[in-house]
């Protein structure tokens, strides 16, 4: 792999190594695409860029995975100075300016860390098998499988207590992801599935949203938070605030002395940054995020940048910026522009996040939007949410697919991706008596 780099690198060429193809990494690569004197190598564990804000739609059978993802190679293919590699970083050598991967070792002149974050179970990682989080397509399809399978199980059993257990869904965490999941399950059970079953009534589904704090969506104003709570309750969602989860197992959730019997538990309560920063000896905060300088660089290493969910940037507000797509997108662009300007001999400027507002959806025709002091809710807010998300989707094809899919779902109350797919494939499990449905796959670039 060193030979691959050296064959491209001239005496004045700078090697930029980007870890992660999310919003931060991809936008940094786009800013450096086609720039003379720069060779960019982007490495990711997956060959596709994922539009995470709509991942819950895949989990709730509203969209297929290919609707919100596209191959990284096809996005960067027009830039001759950019290479894309499939792999996973294992160790960073800051002093030697090298990164060890599962396929070999790469050197760099500039390093951009944008490896994102994983779910945090606050020291109880054993809960993950009972309560999956929502960060990847694999997790989204697993959640979809569990949710749809719960209704199928309830349909074929006669014991009323068991039916109630299968028709009870608990979502832990009252942030945007938790609210969106709760609203989608409430809406799907009352409208989409209500006419599909004969032995159960899906509209009697119990959806419980558990939040440890005093209210859901604490990052929004209290007025908007209350509006979201009312909209959820109109969909049949029960909201339990000031409720701390003490245990999760195959029977359900424990909240101190109280137990909720539920076959399906979903986790949306906390995140922690990739361990790559901490294992590389970098200073991190209590969530594993790398503490960065005002220009997003690492203290003592001005050629190492950290962005997105992996960075702890406190220089603007005194608190770390939220782990949202707009933050990652802006930071990626800033890093790319900073490297580009520095190669021209221009001094660096400090990073500044431009807050364009925040939004969350609560099912069909319901959302809240907050832009500074400007606040809207209801159908108009939902239209704004829809337009913004479609605008930021990568690739025209993806936008058209999402528009058509949403239009169908909106007009018919149907969901077109209600497939239960078993990801644990092995030859011995194949049988003509147990046919397996095919799932639309992520498009794979032939350039790989």
Coordinates of C-alpha atoms in Angstrom, one line a residue:
X1 CA 0.0 0.0 0.0
X2 CA 2.9 2.3 0.6
X3 CA 4.0 1.7 -3.0
X4 CA 0.5 2.7 -4.2
X5 CA 0.9 6.1 -2.4
X6 CA 4.5 6.7 -3.5
X7 CA 3.7 6.0 -7.2
X8 CA 1.2 8.8 -7.2
X9 CA 3.1 11.2 -4.9
X10 CA 5.4 13.8 -6.5
X11 CA 8.0 15.8 -4.6
X12 CA 5.5 18.5 -3.7
X13 CA 2.4 16.5 -3.5
X14 CA 0.7 16.3 -0.1
X15 CA -1.0 13.0 1.0
X16 CA -4.4 13.6 2.7
X17 CA -5.8 10.5 4.5
X18 CA -9.4 10.6 5.5
X19 CA -10.9 8.0 7.9
X20 CA -14.7 7.8 7.5
X21 CA -17.1 8.4 4.6
X22 CA -19.9 10.1 6.5
X23 CA -20.9 13.7 6.2
X24 CA -17.6 15.1 7.6
X25 CA -15.2 12.8 5.7
X26 CA -17.1 12.9 2.4
X27 CA -17.4 16.7 2.4
X28 CA -13.7 17.1 3.2
X29 CA -12.9 14.8 0.2
X30 CA -15.2 16.8 -2.0
X31 CA -13.5 20.1 -1.1
X32 CA -10.1 18.6 -2.0
X33 CA -11.3 16.8 -5.2
X34 CA -9.4 18.0 -8.2
X35 CA -7.0 20.2 -6.2
X36 CA -3.5 20.1 -7.7
X37 CA -0.7 19.1 -5.4
X38 CA -3.0 16.9 -3.3
X39 CA -3.6 13.2 -3.3
X40 CA -6.7 12.1 -1.2
X41 CA -7.3 8.7 0.1
X42 CA -10.6 8.0 1.9
X43 CA -11.0 4.8 3.9
X44 CA -14.3 3.5 5.3
X45 CA -15.6 0.2 6.6
X46 CA -18.4 0.4 4.1
X47 CA -18.4 1.2 0.4
X48 CA -21.4 3.6 0.7
X49 CA -22.2 7.0 2.2
X50 CA -25.3 6.8 4.4
X51 CA -27.8 9.6 4.9
X52 CA -28.3 8.8 8.6
X53 CA -31.1 11.3 9.4
X54 CA -33.5 9.0 7.4
X55 CA -32.2 5.8 8.8
X56 CA -35.2 5.4 11.0
X57 CA -37.4 5.3 7.9
X58 CA -35.5 2.1 6.8
X59 CA -36.1 0.7 10.3
X60 CA -39.8 1.5 10.1
X61 CA -40.2 0.0 6.6
X62 CA -40.9 3.4 5.0
X63 CA -37.8 3.3 2.8
X64 CA -35.4 0.7 1.5
X65 CA -31.6 1.0 2.3
X66 CA -30.7 1.9 -1.3
X67 CA -33.0 5.0 -1.1
X68 CA -30.7 6.7 1.5
X69 CA -27.2 5.4 0.5
X70 CA -24.9 5.7 -2.5
X71 CA -21.5 4.3 -3.3
X72 CA -18.6 6.6 -2.1
X73 CA -16.7 5.7 -5.2
X74 CA -19.4 7.0 -7.6
X75 CA -19.6 10.2 -5.6
X76 CA -15.9 10.9 -5.9
X77 CA -15.2 9.2 -9.2
X78 CA -14.8 12.4 -11.2
X79 CA -11.7 13.4 -9.2
X80 CA -8.5 11.8 -10.5
X81 CA -6.6 12.8 -7.3
X82 CA -9.0 10.8 -5.0
X83 CA -8.8 7.1 -4.1
X84 CA -11.4 5.2 -2.1
X85 CA -10.4 2.1 -0.1
X86 CA -12.6 -0.4 1.9
X87 CA -11.0 -1.1 5.2
X88 CA -10.9 -0.5 9.0
X89 CA -8.3 1.6 10.9
X90 CA -6.7 -0.2 13.7
X91 CA -3.9 2.0 15.1
X92 CA -2.7 5.6 14.6
X93 CA 1.0 6.5 14.8
X94 CA 0.9 10.3 15.3
X95 CA 4.7 10.7 15.5
X96 CA 5.4 8.5 12.4
X97 CA 2.4 10.0 10.5
X98 CA 1.1 6.5 9.7
X99 CA -2.2 4.6 10.2
X100 CA -2.4 0.8 10.4
X101 CA -5.4 -0.8 8.7
X102 CA -6.7 -4.4 8.4
X103 CA -5.2 -4.4 4.9
X104 CA -1.8 -2.7 5.6
X105 CA -0.4 0.7 6.4
X106 CA -0.8 4.2 4.9
X107 CA 1.3 7.3 5.6
X108 CA 0.0 10.9 5.5
X109 CA 0.8 14.5 5.5
X110 CA -2.6 15.5 6.7
X111 CA -5.0 13.2 8.6
X112 CA -8.7 13.7 8.9
X113 CA -10.5 11.7 11.6
X114 CA -14.2 11.4 10.9
X115 CA -15.1 7.9 12.2
X116 CA -18.4 8.9 13.8
X117 CA -19.9 7.4 17.0
X118 CA -21.5 4.3 18.3
X119 CA -24.3 3.7 20.8
X120 CA -23.4 4.0 24.5
X121 CA -25.2 1.7 27.0
X122 CA -23.6 3.4 30.0
X123 CA -21.5 0.4 31.1
X124 CA -24.2 -2.1 30.3
X125 CA -23.1 -3.4 26.9
X126 CA -25.0 -6.7 27.6
X127 CA -28.2 -4.8 26.9
X128 CA -27.4 -4.3 23.2
X129 CA -28.6 -7.8 22.2
X130 CA -32.0 -7.0 23.7
X131 CA -32.2 -3.3 22.6
X132 CA -30.4 -2.5 19.3
X133 CA -29.5 1.0 18.5
X134 CA -29.8 2.8 15.2
X135 CA -26.6 3.8 13.5
X136 CA -26.1 1.5 10.6
X137 CA -28.1 -0.2 7.8
X138 CA -27.6 -3.5 9.5
X139 CA -29.1 -2.2 12.7
X140 CA -32.0 -0.6 10.8
X141 CA -32.9 -3.9 9.1
X142 CA -32.6 -5.7 12.4
X143 CA -35.0 -3.3 14.0
X144 CA -37.4 -3.6 11.1
X145 CA -37.2 -7.4 11.4
X146 CA -37.9 -7.3 15.2
X147 CA -40.8 -4.9 14.9
X148 CA -42.6 -6.7 12.0
X149 CA -41.8 -10.1 13.6
X150 CA -43.5 -9.0 16.8
X151 CA -46.8 -8.5 15.0
X152 CA -46.4 -11.8 13.2
X153 CA -45.8 -13.6 16.5
X154 CA -48.8 -11.9 18.1
X155 CA -51.0 -13.0 15.2
X156 CA -50.3 -16.7 15.7
X157 CA -50.6 -17.1 19.5
X158 CA -53.8 -17.1 21.6
X159 CA -52.5 -16.3 25.0
X160 CA -53.6 -12.8 25.8
X161 CA -50.6 -11.9 28.1
X162 CA -48.1 -13.1 25.4
X163 CA -50.0 -11.1 22.8
X164 CA -49.7 -8.0 24.9
X165 CA -46.0 -8.6 25.3
X166 CA -45.4 -8.9 21.6
X167 CA -47.6 -5.8 20.9
X168 CA -45.7 -3.7 23.4
X169 CA -42.7 -1.6 22.1
X170 CA -40.4 0.3 24.4
X171 CA -38.0 3.0 23.0
X172 CA -35.4 4.2 25.4
X173 CA -34.3 7.8 24.9
X174 CA -36.4 10.9 24.2
X175 CA -34.1 12.6 21.7
X176 CA -35.0 13.1 18.0
X177 CA -34.2 9.4 17.1
X178 CA -36.4 8.1 19.9
X179 CA -39.2 10.4 19.1
X180 CA -39.1 9.5 15.4
X181 CA -39.1 5.8 16.1
X182 CA -41.9 6.1 18.6
X183 CA -44.0 8.2 16.3
X184 CA -43.4 5.9 13.3
X185 CA -44.4 2.7 15.3
X186 CA -47.5 4.4 16.6
X187 CA -48.5 5.6 13.1
X188 CA -47.7 2.3 11.4
X189 CA -49.6 0.2 14.0
X190 CA -52.7 2.4 13.8
X191 CA -52.9 3.1 10.1
X192 CA -50.6 0.9 8.0
X193 CA -51.1 -2.5 9.7
X194 CA -54.6 -2.1 11.0
X195 CA -56.2 -3.9 8.0
X196 CA -53.6 -6.5 7.4
X197 CA -54.1 -8.9 10.4
X198 CA -57.1 -11.1 11.3
X199 CA -56.5 -12.3 14.9
X200 CA -55.0 -9.1 16.5
X201 CA -55.9 -5.4 16.3
X202 CA -52.6 -3.6 15.7
X203 CA -54.3 -0.3 16.7
X204 CA -54.1 -1.5 20.3
X205 CA -50.4 -1.6 20.1
X206 CA -48.7 -0.1 23.2
X207 CA -45.8 2.2 22.4
X208 CA -43.8 3.5 25.4
X209 CA -41.1 6.2 25.1
X210 CA -38.8 6.3 28.1
X211 CA -36.8 9.3 28.9
X212 CA -34.5 9.8 32.0
X213 CA -34.8 13.6 31.9
X214 CA -37.8 15.7 32.8
X215 CA -39.0 16.1 29.2
X216 CA -38.4 14.7 25.7
X217 CA -36.4 16.6 23.1
X218 CA -34.5 18.7 25.7
X219 CA -32.5 20.5 22.9
X220 CA -35.7 22.2 21.8
X221 CA -37.7 24.9 23.6
X222 CA -40.2 23.7 26.2
X223 CA -43.0 24.9 24.0
X224 CA -41.9 22.7 21.1
X225 CA -41.1 19.8 23.4
X226 CA -44.7 19.9 24.7
X227 CA -46.1 20.1 21.2
X228 CA -44.2 17.0 20.2
X229 CA -45.4 15.2 23.3
X230 CA -49.0 16.0 22.4
X231 CA -48.5 14.8 18.8
X232 CA -47.0 11.5 20.1
X233 CA -49.9 11.0 22.5
X234 CA -52.3 11.5 19.7
X235 CA -50.6 8.5 18.0
X236 CA -51.1 6.5 21.1
X237 CA -47.5 6.8 22.4
X238 CA -47.1 6.8 26.2
X239 CA -44.3 9.1 27.4
X240 CA -42.5 8.2 30.6
X241 CA -40.2 11.0 31.7
X242 CA -37.9 11.0 34.7
X243 CA -37.6 7.3 34.3
X244 CA -34.2 5.6 34.5
X245 CA -33.7 2.2 32.9
X246 CA -32.0 -0.2 35.4
X247 CA -32.1 -3.4 33.4
X248 CA -33.0 -4.8 30.0
X249 CA -33.4 -8.5 29.2
X250 CA -35.5 -10.9 27.0
X251 CA -38.6 -10.2 29.1
X252 CA -38.5 -6.4 28.7
X253 CA -37.4 -3.3 30.6
X254 CA -36.9 -2.6 34.3
X255 CA -37.3 0.9 35.7
X256 CA -36.3 0.5 39.3
X257 CA -39.1 -1.6 40.9
X258 CA -41.3 -1.3 37.9
X259 CA -41.2 -3.7 34.9
X260 CA -42.5 -3.3 31.4
X261 CA -43.0 -6.7 29.6
X262 CA -42.1 -6.1 26.0
X263 CA -40.8 -8.3 23.2
X264 CA -39.2 -5.4 21.4
X265 CA -37.0 -2.7 23.0
X266 CA -35.1 -0.1 21.0
X267 CA -32.2 2.0 22.2
X268 CA -31.8 5.7 21.4
X269 CA -30.4 7.0 24.7
X270 CA -26.7 7.8 24.3
X271 CA -23.7 7.7 22.0
X272 CA -19.9 7.5 22.4
X273 CA -17.3 8.4 19.9
X274 CA -15.1 5.9 18.0
X275 CA -12.4 4.4 20.2
X276 CA -9.7 5.2 17.6
X277 CA -9.0 8.6 19.2
X278 CA -8.6 7.3 22.7
X279 CA -6.5 4.3 21.6
X280 CA -4.2 6.7 19.7
X281 CA -3.4 8.6 22.8
X282 CA -5.4 11.6 22.0
X283 CA -7.1 13.7 24.7
X284 CA -10.8 12.8 24.9
X285 CA -13.9 13.9 26.9
X286 CA -16.2 11.7 28.9
X287 CA -17.9 10.5 25.7
X288 CA -14.7 9.5 24.0
X289 CA -14.7 12.6 21.7
X290 CA -11.3 14.0 20.8
X291 CA -10.8 17.5 22.2
X292 CA -9.8 19.8 19.4
X293 CA -8.3 23.2 18.9
X294 CA -10.3 26.2 17.5
X295 CA -9.3 25.1 14.0
X296 CA -10.4 21.5 14.6
X297 CA -6.8 20.3 14.8
X298 CA -5.3 18.1 17.5
X299 CA -3.2 19.9 20.1
X300 CA 0.5 19.5 19.1
X301 CA -0.4 18.1 15.7
X302 CA -1.7 20.8 13.4
X303 CA -1.7 18.4 10.5
X304 CA -4.3 16.1 12.2
X305 CA -8.0 17.2 12.1
X306 CA -11.0 15.7 13.9
X307 CA -14.6 16.3 12.8
X308 CA -18.2 15.2 13.3
X309 CA -19.3 13.0 16.1
X310 CA -15.7 12.2 16.9
X311 CA -14.8 15.8 17.8
X312 CA -15.4 17.7 21.0
X313 CA -15.4 21.4 19.9
X314 CA -16.2 23.7 22.8
X315 CA -14.7 27.0 21.6
X316 CA -17.9 28.5 20.3
X317 CA -20.5 28.0 23.0
X318 CA -18.6 26.4 25.9
X319 CA -20.3 23.1 25.3
X320 CA -19.5 20.5 22.7
X321 CA -21.4 21.0 19.4
X322 CA -24.2 18.4 18.9
X323 CA -23.6 15.2 16.9
X324 CA -25.8 16.2 14.0
X325 CA -25.4 16.0 10.3
X326 CA -25.2 19.9 9.8
X327 CA -22.3 20.1 12.2
X328 CA -20.4 17.2 10.5
X329 CA -21.1 18.6 7.0
X330 CA -19.8 22.1 7.9
X331 CA -16.8 20.8 9.7
X332 CA -15.8 18.5 6.7
X333 CA -16.1 21.4 4.3
X334 CA -14.1 23.7 6.6
X335 CA -11.2 21.1 6.9
X336 CA -11.1 20.6 3.2
X337 CA -10.9 24.4 2.6
X338 CA -8.4 24.9 5.4
X339 CA -6.0 22.3 3.9
X340 CA -6.5 23.8 0.4
X341 CA -5.8 27.4 1.6
X342 CA -2.8 26.3 3.7
X343 CA -1.2 24.8 0.7
X344 CA -1.4 28.2 -1.0
X345 CA 0.5 29.7 2.0
X346 CA -2.6 31.4 3.5
X347 CA -3.1 31.4 7.3
X348 CA -5.8 29.4 9.1
X349 CA -9.0 30.9 10.4
X350 CA -10.9 29.4 13.4
X351 CA -13.9 27.2 12.7
X352 CA -17.3 28.6 13.4
X353 CA -20.5 26.6 13.3
X354 CA -23.5 28.4 11.6
X355 CA -26.6 27.1 13.3
X356 CA -29.4 26.8 10.7
X357 CA -31.9 25.4 13.2
X358 CA -33.1 22.0 14.2
X359 CA -36.1 19.8 13.5
X360 CA -37.7 16.5 14.3
X361 CA -40.6 14.6 12.8
X362 CA -43.4 12.9 14.7
X363 CA -45.1 10.8 12.1
X364 CA -47.2 11.7 9.1
X365 CA -47.8 15.5 8.7
X366 CA -46.4 16.2 12.2
X367 CA -43.0 17.9 12.9
X368 CA -41.4 20.7 14.9
X369 CA -38.9 23.1 13.5
X370 CA -36.8 25.6 15.5
X371 CA -34.6 28.2 13.8
X372 CA -33.5 30.7 16.5
X373 CA -36.6 32.3 17.8
X374 CA -38.6 31.2 14.9
X375 CA -40.7 28.1 15.8
X376 CA -43.3 26.2 13.7
X377 CA -45.1 22.9 14.3
X378 CA -47.6 20.7 12.6
X379 CA -48.1 20.2 8.8
X380 CA -46.1 23.2 7.7
X381 CA -43.1 22.1 9.8
X382 CA -43.4 18.6 8.3
X383 CA -43.2 20.1 4.8
X384 CA -40.1 22.1 5.8
X385 CA -38.6 18.9 7.3
X386 CA -39.4 17.0 4.1
X387 CA -37.9 19.6 1.8
X388 CA -34.7 20.0 3.8
X389 CA -34.0 16.3 4.0
X390 CA -34.6 15.7 0.3
X391 CA -32.4 18.6 -0.5
X392 CA -29.5 17.2 1.4
X393 CA -29.9 13.6 0.1
X394 CA -26.8 12.7 -1.9
X395 CA -27.6 12.1 -5.6
X396 CA -30.6 13.0 -7.8
X397 CA -31.7 9.4 -8.1
X398 CA -32.0 9.1 -4.3
X399 CA -34.1 12.2 -4.1
X400 CA -36.5 11.1 -6.7
X401 CA -36.9 7.6 -5.1
X402 CA -37.6 9.1 -1.7
X403 CA -40.1 11.6 -3.1
X404 CA -42.0 8.9 -4.9
X405 CA -41.9 6.5 -1.9
X406 CA -43.1 9.2 0.5
X407 CA -45.8 10.3 -1.8
X408 CA -47.1 6.7 -2.0
X409 CA -46.9 6.3 1.8
X410 CA -48.6 9.6 2.4
X411 CA -51.5 9.0 0.0
X412 CA -52.1 5.3 0.8
X413 CA -50.9 4.9 4.4
X414 CA -48.9 1.9 3.0
X415 CA -45.2 1.2 3.6
X416 CA -43.4 -0.5 0.7
X417 CA -40.4 -2.0 2.5
X418 CA -42.2 -4.3 5.0
X419 CA -39.8 -7.3 4.4
X420 CA -38.5 -9.5 7.2
X421 CA -35.0 -10.5 6.2
X422 CA -32.7 -12.8 8.1
X423 CA -29.2 -11.4 7.9
X424 CA -27.6 -14.6 9.4
X425 CA -27.3 -16.5 6.2
X426 CA -25.6 -19.9 6.0
X427 CA -26.0 -22.8 3.5
X428 CA -27.4 -25.2 6.1
X429 CA -30.3 -22.8 6.8
X430 CA -31.6 -22.8 3.2
X431 CA -34.7 -24.9 2.6
X432 CA -37.5 -25.0 0.0
X433 CA -40.0 -25.0 2.9
X434 CA -38.6 -21.7 4.3
X435 CA -38.4 -19.2 1.4
X436 CA -36.5 -16.0 2.1
X437 CA -37.6 -12.7 0.8
X438 CA -35.1 -10.6 -1.2
X439 CA -34.2 -7.2 0.1
X440 CA -33.1 -4.4 -2.2
X441 CA -29.3 -4.1 -1.7
X442 CA -27.1 -1.0 -1.6
X443 CA -25.8 -0.3 -5.1
X444 CA -22.2 -1.4 -5.4
X445 CA -19.9 0.4 -7.6
X446 CA -18.0 -1.7 -10.2
X447 CA -15.0 0.5 -9.6
X448 CA -14.3 -1.3 -6.3

